[in-house]
Amino acid sequence: MIKVAIVGCGTMGNVHAKGYVNIKNAKVTAVCDIRKEKGMAISELLDAKYYESYDEMLKEDVDIVDICLPTYMHKEFALKAMELGKHVFCEKPIALSVEDAEEMVNKAKEMKVKLSVGHVVRFFPAYKNAVNLVKQGKIGTPKLIRTTRNGAYPGWSWENWYSNYELSGGPLLDLVIHDIDWIISNFGDVQRVYAKSFNGKVERKDHCLVTLTLKNGSLAHVEGSWAYPDGAIFGTTFEVIGTTGQIESDSRSSSPIKKYTNNGAFNMALDSPLQYKDEPYTAELQEFINAVIEEREPLITGEAAIKAIKVSLAAIKSSKTGEAVEL
Ligand SMILES: NC(=O)c1ccc[n+]([C@@H]2O[C@H](COP(=O)([O-])OP(=O)(O)OC[C@H]3O[C@@H](n4cnc5c(N)ncnc54)[C@H](O)[C@@H]3O)[C@@H](O)[C@H]2O)c1
């Protein structure tokens, strides 16, 4: 049985915890959060030991450390775990800079441990099925990919850390990286990036538009929003247009179960009626655990995560300078 420790028991810590409930070949034995009530909630759900201190938790004999901390903490916490020979699953984006991400990838190599990053969109059934159809040649050669990922500002966060773009990267690094990774991994590497956004100038509201030219000549439009009202339901769409056809999906019309709360409406994948093996957050964690057991490369490598942040960081540069950025 693979032993897992979760650090960061906020929003994503909870999403991962619910995923582990259905994973049979791993057990969460330790959880850590500086907020005791958050850590205890997951500790009770998973019958895992609660730690307030990460250094204390790292003394536990665990195989994997699952990092669900704010992005600016990823590097420091991942390096500490890898230094002790633990495999690391880290939420996306891998880090705030290419240098930090490379340090993480190099440490994993040096310590001969596995590192993977939560680019979960690759595990969403609609996105996976679309890629399968493209691979089967159902729409010819893909030429245009359009994605949207729109909702309210993530007001749930600890200390409101998303609002500080030095800590979160804003939506160009934090939000549309999901689509950027999906596009790169399935449709090809990026040559040129042009982007517009409010660059954090409007408090708790931002919106971004990114145009990508792929090396194979295809185009992609990527849209992401933190500008919707708090009550808006988060939604994603994609269209893939090929030489002989088109595939499209809209999460708002294809997700039959929606959750409404006093804090605003929100629908996470976990509210979907998918069988647990198809639930994307469970599937991404299961894939990493299997990679550790089978001693193989995980599906999502640290190198892939670096490719994605390079595009996001280029988009941030472009949105600030008004110029396109060549990669
Ligand atoms: N894959 C996805 O769909 C998805 C969605 C949202 C967020 N994310 C990513 O997940 C990561 C976490 O985001 P979140 O929304 O869960 O943040 P959050 O603010 O909800 O949770 C972060 C948690 O870390 C805890 N924490 C802070 N400092 C700590 C420390 N020193 N030791 C232990 N715990 C500490 C906080 O108390 C908080 O509970 C980010 O990198 C974010 O970009 C991914």
mmCIF file of C-alpha atoms and ligand atoms in Angstrom:
data_model
loop_
_atom_site.group_PDB
_atom_site.id
_atom_site.type_symbol
_atom_site.label_atom_id
_atom_site.label_comp_id
_atom_site.label_asym_id
_atom_site.label_seq_id
_atom_site.Cartn_x
_atom_site.Cartn_y
_atom_site.Cartn_z
ATOM 1 C CA MET A 1 0.000 0.000 0.000
ATOM 2 C CA ILE A 2 1.412 3.371 -1.051
ATOM 3 C CA LYS A 3 1.394 5.910 1.792
ATOM 4 C CA VAL A 4 0.496 9.516 0.960
ATOM 5 C CA ALA A 5 0.778 12.781 2.892
ATOM 6 C CA ILE A 6 -1.264 15.834 1.852
ATOM 7 C CA VAL A 7 0.079 19.310 2.614
ATOM 8 C CA GLY A 8 -2.435 22.148 2.257
ATOM 9 C CA CYS A 9 -5.983 21.230 3.281
ATOM 10 C CA GLY A 10 -7.794 24.140 1.621
ATOM 11 C CA THR A 11 -9.823 23.919 -1.583
ATOM 12 C CA MET A 12 -7.633 21.528 -3.555
ATOM 13 C CA GLY A 13 -6.557 19.566 -0.495
ATOM 14 C CA ASN A 14 -10.247 18.735 -0.032
ATOM 15 C CA VAL A 15 -10.741 17.849 -3.686
ATOM 16 C CA HIS A 16 -7.739 15.493 -3.572
ATOM 17 C CA ALA A 17 -8.866 14.023 -0.237
ATOM 18 C CA LYS A 18 -12.219 13.042 -1.773
ATOM 19 C CA GLY A 19 -10.310 11.464 -4.661
ATOM 20 C CA TYR A 20 -8.188 9.301 -2.336
ATOM 21 C CA VAL A 21 -11.362 7.889 -0.740
ATOM 22 C CA ASN A 22 -11.869 5.874 -3.940
ATOM 23 C CA ILE A 23 -8.244 4.905 -4.568
ATOM 24 C CA LYS A 24 -7.605 1.348 -3.424
ATOM 25 C CA ASN A 25 -3.822 1.010 -3.700
ATOM 26 C CA ALA A 26 -2.908 4.084 -1.636
ATOM 27 C CA LYS A 27 -3.764 5.425 1.799
ATOM 28 C CA VAL A 28 -3.416 8.972 3.089
ATOM 29 C CA THR A 29 -1.708 8.540 6.436
ATOM 30 C CA ALA A 30 -0.778 12.156 7.228
ATOM 31 C CA VAL A 31 -2.170 15.622 6.500
ATOM 32 C CA CYS A 32 -0.748 19.048 7.240
ATOM 33 C CA ASP A 33 -2.218 22.539 7.347
ATOM 34 C CA ILE A 34 -1.370 25.515 9.526
ATOM 35 C CA ARG A 35 -5.136 25.961 10.019
ATOM 36 C CA LYS A 36 -6.015 23.187 12.468
ATOM 37 C CA GLU A 37 -9.728 23.064 11.600
ATOM 38 C CA LYS A 38 -8.945 22.548 7.888
ATOM 39 C CA GLY A 39 -6.374 19.850 8.607
ATOM 40 C CA MET A 40 -8.600 18.065 11.135
ATOM 41 C CA ALA A 41 -11.522 17.903 8.685
ATOM 42 C CA ILE A 42 -9.431 15.883 6.201
ATOM 43 C CA SER A 43 -7.701 13.947 8.975
ATOM 44 C CA GLU A 44 -11.124 12.734 10.146
ATOM 45 C CA LEU A 45 -12.377 11.989 6.621
ATOM 46 C CA LEU A 46 -9.342 9.853 5.774
ATOM 47 C CA ASP A 47 -8.368 8.609 9.229
ATOM 48 C CA ALA A 48 -4.950 10.245 8.793
ATOM 49 C CA LYS A 49 -2.682 11.885 11.376
ATOM 50 C CA TYR A 50 -2.907 15.686 11.489
ATOM 51 C CA TYR A 51 0.238 17.834 11.622
ATOM 52 C CA GLU A 52 0.461 21.580 12.008
ATOM 53 C CA SER A 53 4.136 21.520 11.031
ATOM 54 C CA TYR A 54 5.302 20.288 7.618
ATOM 55 C CA ASP A 55 8.773 19.434 8.971
ATOM 56 C CA GLU A 56 7.186 17.221 11.616
ATOM 57 C CA MET A 57 4.950 15.558 9.024
ATOM 58 C CA LEU A 58 7.950 14.796 6.831
ATOM 59 C CA LYS A 59 9.303 12.548 9.614
ATOM 60 C CA GLU A 60 6.400 10.176 8.759
ATOM 61 C CA ASP A 61 7.271 7.181 6.603
ATOM 62 C CA VAL A 62 5.292 8.191 3.473
ATOM 63 C CA ASP A 63 5.995 7.430 -0.201
ATOM 64 C CA ILE A 64 4.268 10.449 -1.800
ATOM 65 C CA VAL A 65 3.808 14.047 -0.710
ATOM 66 C CA ASP A 66 0.810 15.679 -2.400
ATOM 67 C CA ILE A 67 1.268 19.461 -2.449
ATOM 68 C CA CYS A 68 -1.969 21.482 -2.441
ATOM 69 C CA LEU A 69 -0.416 24.729 -1.231
ATOM 70 C CA PRO A 70 -0.547 28.213 -2.770
ATOM 71 C CA THR A 71 1.650 28.298 -5.885
ATOM 72 C CA TYR A 72 4.416 30.448 -4.365
ATOM 73 C CA MET A 73 5.114 27.666 -1.819
ATOM 74 C CA HIS A 74 5.341 24.772 -4.310
ATOM 75 C CA LYS A 75 9.087 24.873 -4.888
ATOM 76 C CA GLU A 76 10.203 25.071 -1.248
ATOM 77 C CA PHE A 77 7.832 22.324 -0.068
ATOM 78 C CA ALA A 78 8.535 20.041 -3.047
ATOM 79 C CA LEU A 79 12.322 20.327 -2.649
ATOM 80 C CA LYS A 80 12.089 19.441 1.045
ATOM 81 C CA ALA A 81 10.043 16.328 0.327
ATOM 82 C CA MET A 82 12.224 15.177 -2.580
ATOM 83 C CA GLU A 83 15.381 15.755 -0.529
ATOM 84 C CA LEU A 84 14.010 13.085 1.833
ATOM 85 C CA GLY A 85 13.380 10.674 -1.063
ATOM 86 C CA LYS A 86 9.608 11.221 -1.319
ATOM 87 C CA HIS A 87 7.794 11.268 -4.662
ATOM 88 C CA VAL A 88 5.883 14.516 -5.239
ATOM 89 C CA PHE A 89 2.528 15.249 -6.793
ATOM 90 C CA CYS A 90 2.192 19.038 -7.003
ATOM 91 C CA GLU A 91 -0.835 21.116 -7.931
ATOM 92 C CA LYS A 92 -0.561 23.278 -11.049
ATOM 93 C CA PRO A 93 1.076 25.579 -11.973
ATOM 94 C CA ILE A 94 4.314 23.837 -11.035
ATOM 95 C CA ALA A 95 5.946 27.119 -9.934
ATOM 96 C CA LEU A 96 6.021 30.866 -10.541
ATOM 97 C CA SER A 97 9.173 30.839 -12.680
ATOM 98 C CA VAL A 98 10.978 28.529 -15.109
ATOM 99 C CA GLU A 99 14.070 28.617 -12.873
ATOM 100 C CA ASP A 100 12.093 27.393 -9.832
ATOM 101 C CA ALA A 101 10.392 24.681 -11.885
ATOM 102 C CA GLU A 102 13.721 23.516 -13.314
ATOM 103 C CA GLU A 103 15.130 23.279 -9.794
ATOM 104 C CA MET A 104 12.215 20.998 -8.902
ATOM 105 C CA VAL A 105 12.667 18.803 -11.982
ATOM 106 C CA ASN A 106 16.430 18.559 -11.388
ATOM 107 C CA LYS A 107 15.934 17.642 -7.730
ATOM 108 C CA ALA A 108 13.554 14.835 -8.730
ATOM 109 C CA LYS A 109 16.206 13.491 -11.121
ATOM 110 C CA GLU A 110 19.000 13.806 -8.544
ATOM 111 C CA MET A 111 16.986 12.004 -5.860
ATOM 112 C CA LYS A 112 15.521 9.479 -8.352
ATOM 113 C CA VAL A 113 11.955 10.290 -7.283
ATOM 114 C CA LYS A 114 8.914 10.960 -9.428
ATOM 115 C CA LEU A 115 7.387 14.395 -9.868
ATOM 116 C CA SER A 116 4.031 15.098 -11.474
ATOM 117 C CA VAL A 117 1.812 18.162 -11.702
ATOM 118 C CA GLY A 118 -1.994 18.473 -11.518
ATOM 119 C CA HIS A 119 -2.798 19.310 -15.127
ATOM 120 C CA VAL A 120 -6.166 17.709 -14.563
ATOM 121 C CA VAL A 121 -7.902 18.820 -17.760
ATOM 122 C CA ARG A 122 -6.213 15.924 -19.550
ATOM 123 C CA PHE A 123 -8.357 13.637 -17.346
ATOM 124 C CA PHE A 124 -11.746 15.319 -17.917
ATOM 125 C CA PRO A 125 -13.847 12.877 -19.968
ATOM 126 C CA ALA A 126 -15.017 15.460 -22.532
ATOM 127 C CA TYR A 127 -11.449 16.660 -23.194
ATOM 128 C CA LYS A 128 -10.087 13.091 -23.294
ATOM 129 C CA ASN A 129 -12.827 11.899 -25.634
ATOM 130 C CA ALA A 130 -12.292 14.841 -27.975
ATOM 131 C CA VAL A 131 -8.587 14.016 -28.211
ATOM 132 C CA ASN A 132 -9.435 10.372 -28.973
ATOM 133 C CA LEU A 133 -11.756 11.469 -31.785
ATOM 134 C CA VAL A 134 -9.052 13.731 -33.216
ATOM 135 C CA LYS A 135 -6.513 10.877 -33.045
ATOM 136 C CA GLN A 136 -8.983 8.646 -34.901
ATOM 137 C CA GLY A 137 -9.005 11.231 -37.696
ATOM 138 C CA LYS A 138 -12.685 12.125 -37.245
ATOM 139 C CA ILE A 139 -12.167 15.839 -38.020
ATOM 140 C CA GLY A 140 -9.096 15.658 -40.254
ATOM 141 C CA THR A 141 -6.127 17.791 -39.230
ATOM 142 C CA PRO A 142 -6.882 20.162 -36.302
ATOM 143 C CA LYS A 143 -6.298 23.761 -37.386
ATOM 144 C CA LEU A 144 -8.052 25.888 -34.755
ATOM 145 C CA ILE A 145 -8.573 25.240 -31.036
ATOM 146 C CA ARG A 146 -10.740 27.607 -28.992
ATOM 147 C CA THR A 147 -11.061 27.249 -25.228
ATOM 148 C CA THR A 148 -12.828 29.236 -22.519
ATOM 149 C CA ARG A 149 -12.572 28.893 -18.730
ATOM 150 C CA ASN A 150 -14.769 31.479 -17.094
ATOM 151 C CA GLY A 151 -15.967 32.144 -13.580
ATOM 152 C CA ALA A 152 -15.708 34.441 -10.578
ATOM 153 C CA TYR A 153 -12.505 35.448 -8.795
ATOM 154 C CA PRO A 154 -11.427 32.557 -6.491
ATOM 155 C CA GLY A 155 -12.506 34.325 -3.313
ATOM 156 C CA TRP A 156 -12.211 31.159 -1.196
ATOM 157 C CA SER A 157 -8.457 31.331 -0.778
ATOM 158 C CA TRP A 158 -6.416 31.442 2.425
ATOM 159 C CA GLU A 159 -5.249 35.037 3.045
ATOM 160 C CA ASN A 160 -6.721 35.978 -0.361
ATOM 161 C CA TRP A 161 -3.400 34.885 -1.927
ATOM 162 C CA TYR A 162 -4.801 34.702 -5.483
ATOM 163 C CA SER A 163 -5.230 38.508 -5.522
ATOM 164 C CA ASN A 164 -1.468 39.029 -5.236
ATOM 165 C CA TYR A 165 -0.140 38.245 -8.708
ATOM 166 C CA GLU A 166 3.405 37.987 -7.315
ATOM 167 C CA LEU A 167 2.115 34.929 -5.413
ATOM 168 C CA SER A 168 -0.406 33.442 -7.847
ATOM 169 C CA GLY A 169 0.578 34.719 -11.294
ATOM 170 C CA GLY A 170 -3.019 35.870 -11.890
ATOM 171 C CA PRO A 171 -5.328 34.074 -14.318
ATOM 172 C CA LEU A 172 -2.735 33.901 -17.125
ATOM 173 C CA LEU A 173 -0.602 31.598 -14.979
ATOM 174 C CA ASP A 174 -3.151 30.148 -12.607
ATOM 175 C CA LEU A 175 -6.260 29.593 -14.720
ATOM 176 C CA VAL A 176 -5.696 29.291 -18.464
ATOM 177 C CA ILE A 177 -2.624 27.122 -17.880
ATOM 178 C CA HIS A 178 -5.133 24.261 -17.762
ATOM 179 C CA ASP A 179 -6.039 24.829 -21.423
ATOM 180 C CA ILE A 180 -2.483 25.704 -22.405
ATOM 181 C CA ASP A 181 -1.249 22.324 -21.134
ATOM 182 C CA TRP A 182 -4.135 20.533 -22.914
ATOM 183 C CA ILE A 183 -3.339 22.325 -26.174
ATOM 184 C CA ILE A 184 0.436 21.742 -26.034
ATOM 185 C CA SER A 185 0.139 18.086 -25.041
ATOM 186 C CA ASN A 186 -2.389 17.250 -27.751
ATOM 187 C CA PHE A 187 -2.052 19.749 -30.578
ATOM 188 C CA GLY A 188 1.614 20.771 -30.555
ATOM 189 C CA ASP A 189 4.242 23.127 -29.169
ATOM 190 C CA VAL A 190 3.751 26.890 -29.176
ATOM 191 C CA GLN A 191 5.750 29.234 -31.407
ATOM 192 C CA ARG A 192 4.227 32.644 -30.651
ATOM 193 C CA VAL A 193 2.062 34.133 -27.891
ATOM 194 C CA TYR A 194 -0.029 37.323 -27.893
ATOM 195 C CA ALA A 195 -2.183 38.175 -24.871
ATOM 196 C CA LYS A 196 -4.436 40.807 -23.321
ATOM 197 C CA SER A 197 -5.577 41.043 -19.713
ATOM 198 C CA PHE A 198 -6.357 43.608 -16.999
ATOM 199 C CA ASN A 199 -3.065 42.504 -15.365
ATOM 200 C CA GLY A 200 -4.578 42.701 -11.913
ATOM 201 C CA LYS A 201 -5.427 46.403 -12.189
ATOM 202 C CA VAL A 202 -9.060 45.781 -11.243
ATOM 203 C CA GLU A 203 -9.548 44.412 -7.701
ATOM 204 C CA ARG A 204 -10.790 40.791 -7.739
ATOM 205 C CA LYS A 205 -11.736 41.011 -11.432
ATOM 206 C CA ASP A 206 -9.595 39.951 -14.323
ATOM 207 C CA HIS A 207 -10.100 38.532 -17.765
ATOM 208 C CA CYS A 208 -7.559 37.254 -20.250
ATOM 209 C CA LEU A 209 -7.407 36.469 -23.947
ATOM 210 C CA VAL A 210 -4.455 34.621 -25.415
ATOM 211 C CA THR A 211 -3.717 33.880 -29.063
ATOM 212 C CA LEU A 212 -1.261 31.060 -29.696
ATOM 213 C CA THR A 213 0.419 30.180 -32.961
ATOM 214 C CA LEU A 214 1.580 26.576 -32.826
ATOM 215 C CA LYS A 215 4.812 25.411 -34.469
ATOM 216 C CA ASN A 216 2.735 23.287 -36.860
ATOM 217 C CA GLY A 217 0.876 26.421 -38.020
ATOM 218 C CA SER A 218 -2.394 25.760 -36.157
ATOM 219 C CA LEU A 219 -3.983 28.560 -34.132
ATOM 220 C CA ALA A 220 -5.469 28.563 -30.649
ATOM 221 C CA HIS A 221 -7.596 31.134 -28.797
ATOM 222 C CA VAL A 222 -7.569 30.742 -25.036
ATOM 223 C CA GLU A 223 -9.950 32.783 -22.881
ATOM 224 C CA GLY A 224 -10.094 32.824 -19.086
ATOM 225 C CA SER A 225 -12.039 34.905 -16.625
ATOM 226 C CA TRP A 226 -12.046 35.861 -12.987
ATOM 227 C CA ALA A 227 -14.485 38.671 -13.873
ATOM 228 C CA TYR A 228 -17.850 36.959 -13.499
ATOM 229 C CA PRO A 229 -20.134 37.783 -10.538
ATOM 230 C CA ASP A 230 -19.619 35.667 -7.418
ATOM 231 C CA GLY A 231 -22.867 33.801 -8.062
ATOM 232 C CA ALA A 232 -21.890 32.729 -11.587
ATOM 233 C CA ILE A 233 -21.394 29.038 -12.272
ATOM 234 C CA PHE A 234 -17.846 28.244 -13.354
ATOM 235 C CA GLY A 235 -17.850 26.897 -16.898
ATOM 236 C CA THR A 236 -15.479 25.724 -19.587
ATOM 237 C CA THR A 237 -15.897 25.208 -23.318
ATOM 238 C CA PHE A 238 -13.745 24.009 -26.171
ATOM 239 C CA GLU A 239 -13.991 23.761 -29.929
ATOM 240 C CA VAL A 240 -11.519 21.893 -32.094
ATOM 241 C CA ILE A 241 -11.909 22.677 -35.776
ATOM 242 C CA GLY A 242 -10.195 20.402 -38.248
ATOM 243 C CA THR A 243 -9.933 20.170 -42.021
ATOM 244 C CA THR A 244 -13.005 17.898 -42.216
ATOM 245 C CA GLY A 245 -15.020 18.571 -39.073
ATOM 246 C CA GLN A 246 -15.433 20.092 -35.642
ATOM 247 C CA ILE A 247 -15.759 18.837 -32.055
ATOM 248 C CA GLU A 248 -17.128 20.994 -29.267
ATOM 249 C CA SER A 249 -18.147 20.782 -25.632
ATOM 250 C CA ASP A 250 -19.697 23.110 -23.041
ATOM 251 C CA SER A 251 -19.462 22.115 -19.381
ATOM 252 C CA ARG A 252 -22.452 24.271 -18.451
ATOM 253 C CA SER A 253 -24.782 22.355 -20.715
ATOM 254 C CA SER A 254 -23.187 18.942 -20.217
ATOM 255 C CA SER A 255 -22.933 18.925 -16.399
ATOM 256 C CA PRO A 256 -26.368 17.802 -15.198
ATOM 257 C CA ILE A 257 -25.778 18.397 -11.483
ATOM 258 C CA LYS A 258 -25.186 21.922 -10.238
ATOM 259 C CA LYS A 259 -24.543 23.004 -6.684
ATOM 260 C CA TYR A 260 -25.738 26.381 -5.313
ATOM 261 C CA THR A 261 -24.611 27.727 -1.951
ATOM 262 C CA ASN A 262 -25.088 30.950 0.004
ATOM 263 C CA ASN A 263 -21.558 31.876 -1.017
ATOM 264 C CA GLY A 264 -22.398 31.733 -4.694
ATOM 265 C CA ALA A 265 -22.915 28.945 -7.153
ATOM 266 C CA PHE A 266 -20.071 26.596 -7.862
ATOM 267 C CA ASN A 267 -19.894 23.308 -9.684
ATOM 268 C CA MET A 268 -16.815 21.185 -9.283
ATOM 269 C CA ALA A 269 -16.320 17.921 -11.104
ATOM 270 C CA LEU A 270 -16.962 16.083 -7.855
ATOM 271 C CA ASP A 271 -20.632 17.052 -8.096
ATOM 272 C CA SER A 272 -20.852 15.176 -11.355
ATOM 273 C CA PRO A 273 -22.422 11.736 -11.518
ATOM 274 C CA LEU A 274 -19.292 10.208 -13.070
ATOM 275 C CA GLN A 275 -18.146 6.853 -11.772
ATOM 276 C CA TYR A 276 -15.139 7.446 -9.556
ATOM 277 C CA LYS A 277 -12.680 6.012 -12.092
ATOM 278 C CA ASP A 278 -13.763 8.715 -14.562
ATOM 279 C CA GLU A 279 -13.756 11.518 -11.987
ATOM 280 C CA PRO A 280 -10.780 13.572 -13.196
ATOM 281 C CA TYR A 281 -9.139 14.456 -9.871
ATOM 282 C CA THR A 282 -9.307 10.840 -8.738
ATOM 283 C CA ALA A 283 -7.979 9.693 -12.123
ATOM 284 C CA GLU A 284 -4.956 12.047 -12.071
ATOM 285 C CA LEU A 285 -3.951 10.900 -8.573
ATOM 286 C CA GLN A 286 -4.514 7.245 -9.473
ATOM 287 C CA GLU A 287 -2.309 7.656 -12.550
ATOM 288 C CA PHE A 288 0.549 9.037 -10.435
ATOM 289 C CA ILE A 289 0.217 6.312 -7.793
ATOM 290 C CA ASN A 290 0.312 3.678 -10.539
ATOM 291 C CA ALA A 291 3.423 5.335 -12.020
ATOM 292 C CA VAL A 292 5.133 5.086 -8.612
ATOM 293 C CA ILE A 293 4.123 1.426 -8.208
ATOM 294 C CA GLU A 294 5.073 0.506 -11.780
ATOM 295 C CA GLU A 295 8.312 2.519 -11.558
ATOM 296 C CA ARG A 296 7.560 4.377 -14.793
ATOM 297 C CA GLU A 297 7.328 8.020 -15.847
ATOM 298 C CA PRO A 298 4.032 9.645 -14.840
ATOM 299 C CA LEU A 299 1.738 10.767 -17.677
ATOM 300 C CA ILE A 300 2.293 14.416 -16.739
ATOM 301 C CA THR A 301 5.979 15.094 -16.291
ATOM 302 C CA GLY A 302 7.714 18.063 -14.720
ATOM 303 C CA GLU A 303 9.076 18.892 -18.192
ATOM 304 C CA ALA A 304 5.508 19.165 -19.540
ATOM 305 C CA ALA A 305 4.621 21.455 -16.647
ATOM 306 C CA ILE A 306 7.609 23.667 -17.534
ATOM 307 C CA LYS A 307 6.440 23.907 -21.152
ATOM 308 C CA ALA A 308 3.055 25.119 -19.912
ATOM 309 C CA ILE A 309 4.426 27.810 -17.597
ATOM 310 C CA LYS A 310 6.746 29.059 -20.350
ATOM 311 C CA VAL A 311 3.657 29.854 -22.436
ATOM 312 C CA SER A 312 1.794 31.419 -19.502
ATOM 313 C CA LEU A 313 4.805 33.561 -18.581
ATOM 314 C CA ALA A 314 5.123 34.642 -22.221
ATOM 315 C CA ALA A 315 1.425 35.586 -22.146
ATOM 316 C CA ILE A 316 1.978 37.694 -19.024
ATOM 317 C CA LYS A 317 4.895 39.448 -20.753
ATOM 318 C CA SER A 318 2.840 40.026 -23.888
ATOM 319 C CA SER A 319 -0.132 41.414 -21.951
ATOM 320 C CA LYS A 320 2.191 43.897 -20.218
ATOM 321 C CA THR A 321 4.194 45.016 -23.249
ATOM 322 C CA GLY A 322 1.490 44.803 -25.910
ATOM 323 C CA GLU A 323 3.935 42.844 -28.088
ATOM 324 C CA ALA A 324 3.752 39.228 -29.218
ATOM 325 C CA VAL A 325 6.381 36.929 -27.691
ATOM 326 C CA GLU A 326 8.268 34.318 -29.753
ATOM 327 C CA LEU A 327 9.238 31.157 -27.875
HETATM 328 N N1 LIG B 1 -6.336 21.671 -10.476
HETATM 329 C C1 LIG B 1 -7.274 22.542 -10.241
HETATM 330 O O1 LIG B 1 -8.376 22.453 -10.783
HETATM 331 C C2 LIG B 1 -7.022 23.665 -9.272
HETATM 332 C C3 LIG B 1 -8.086 24.455 -8.829
HETATM 333 C C4 LIG B 1 -7.815 25.441 -7.884
HETATM 334 C C5 LIG B 1 -6.514 25.642 -7.425
HETATM 335 N N2 LIG B 1 -5.497 24.880 -7.911
HETATM 336 C C6 LIG B 1 -4.109 25.060 -7.423
HETATM 337 O O2 LIG B 1 -3.991 24.386 -6.157
HETATM 338 C C7 LIG B 1 -3.086 25.086 -5.298
HETATM 339 C C8 LIG B 1 -3.820 25.394 -3.988
HETATM 340 O O3 LIG B 1 -4.911 26.270 -4.249
HETATM 341 P P1 LIG B 1 -6.202 26.318 -3.276
HETATM 342 O O4 LIG B 1 -7.267 27.035 -4.029
HETATM 343 O O5 LIG B 1 -6.477 24.983 -2.726
HETATM 344 O O6 LIG B 1 -5.663 27.284 -2.109
HETATM 345 P P2 LIG B 1 -6.341 27.518 -0.690
HETATM 346 O O7 LIG B 1 -5.980 28.887 -0.281
HETATM 347 O O8 LIG B 1 -7.782 27.132 -0.735
HETATM 348 O O9 LIG B 1 -5.597 26.431 0.246
HETATM 349 C C9 LIG B 1 -4.244 26.538 0.594
HETATM 350 C C10 LIG B 1 -4.063 25.899 1.988
HETATM 351 O O10 LIG B 1 -2.684 25.921 2.350
HETATM 352 C C11 LIG B 1 -2.614 26.123 3.752
HETATM 353 N N3 LIG B 1 -1.265 26.569 4.123
HETATM 354 C C12 LIG B 1 -0.713 27.802 3.929
HETATM 355 N N4 LIG B 1 0.550 27.807 4.388
HETATM 356 C C13 LIG B 1 0.817 26.561 4.858
HETATM 357 C C14 LIG B 1 1.966 25.960 5.456
HETATM 358 N N5 LIG B 1 3.106 26.650 5.658
HETATM 359 N N6 LIG B 1 1.876 24.670 5.859
HETATM 360 C C15 LIG B 1 0.728 23.973 5.677
HETATM 361 N N7 LIG B 1 -0.397 24.494 5.112
HETATM 362 C C16 LIG B 1 -0.346 25.770 4.721
HETATM 363 C C17 LIG B 1 -3.696 27.151 4.030
HETATM 364 O O11 LIG B 1 -4.084 27.161 5.390
HETATM 365 C C18 LIG B 1 -4.807 26.650 3.083
HETATM 366 O O12 LIG B 1 -5.688 25.760 3.771
HETATM 367 C C19 LIG B 1 -2.646 26.319 -6.078
HETATM 368 O O13 LIG B 1 -1.399 26.073 -6.683
HETATM 369 C C20 LIG B 1 -3.725 26.498 -7.142
HETATM 370 O O14 LIG B 1 -3.248 27.124 -8.311
HETATM 371 C C21 LIG B 1 -5.730 23.878 -8.804
#
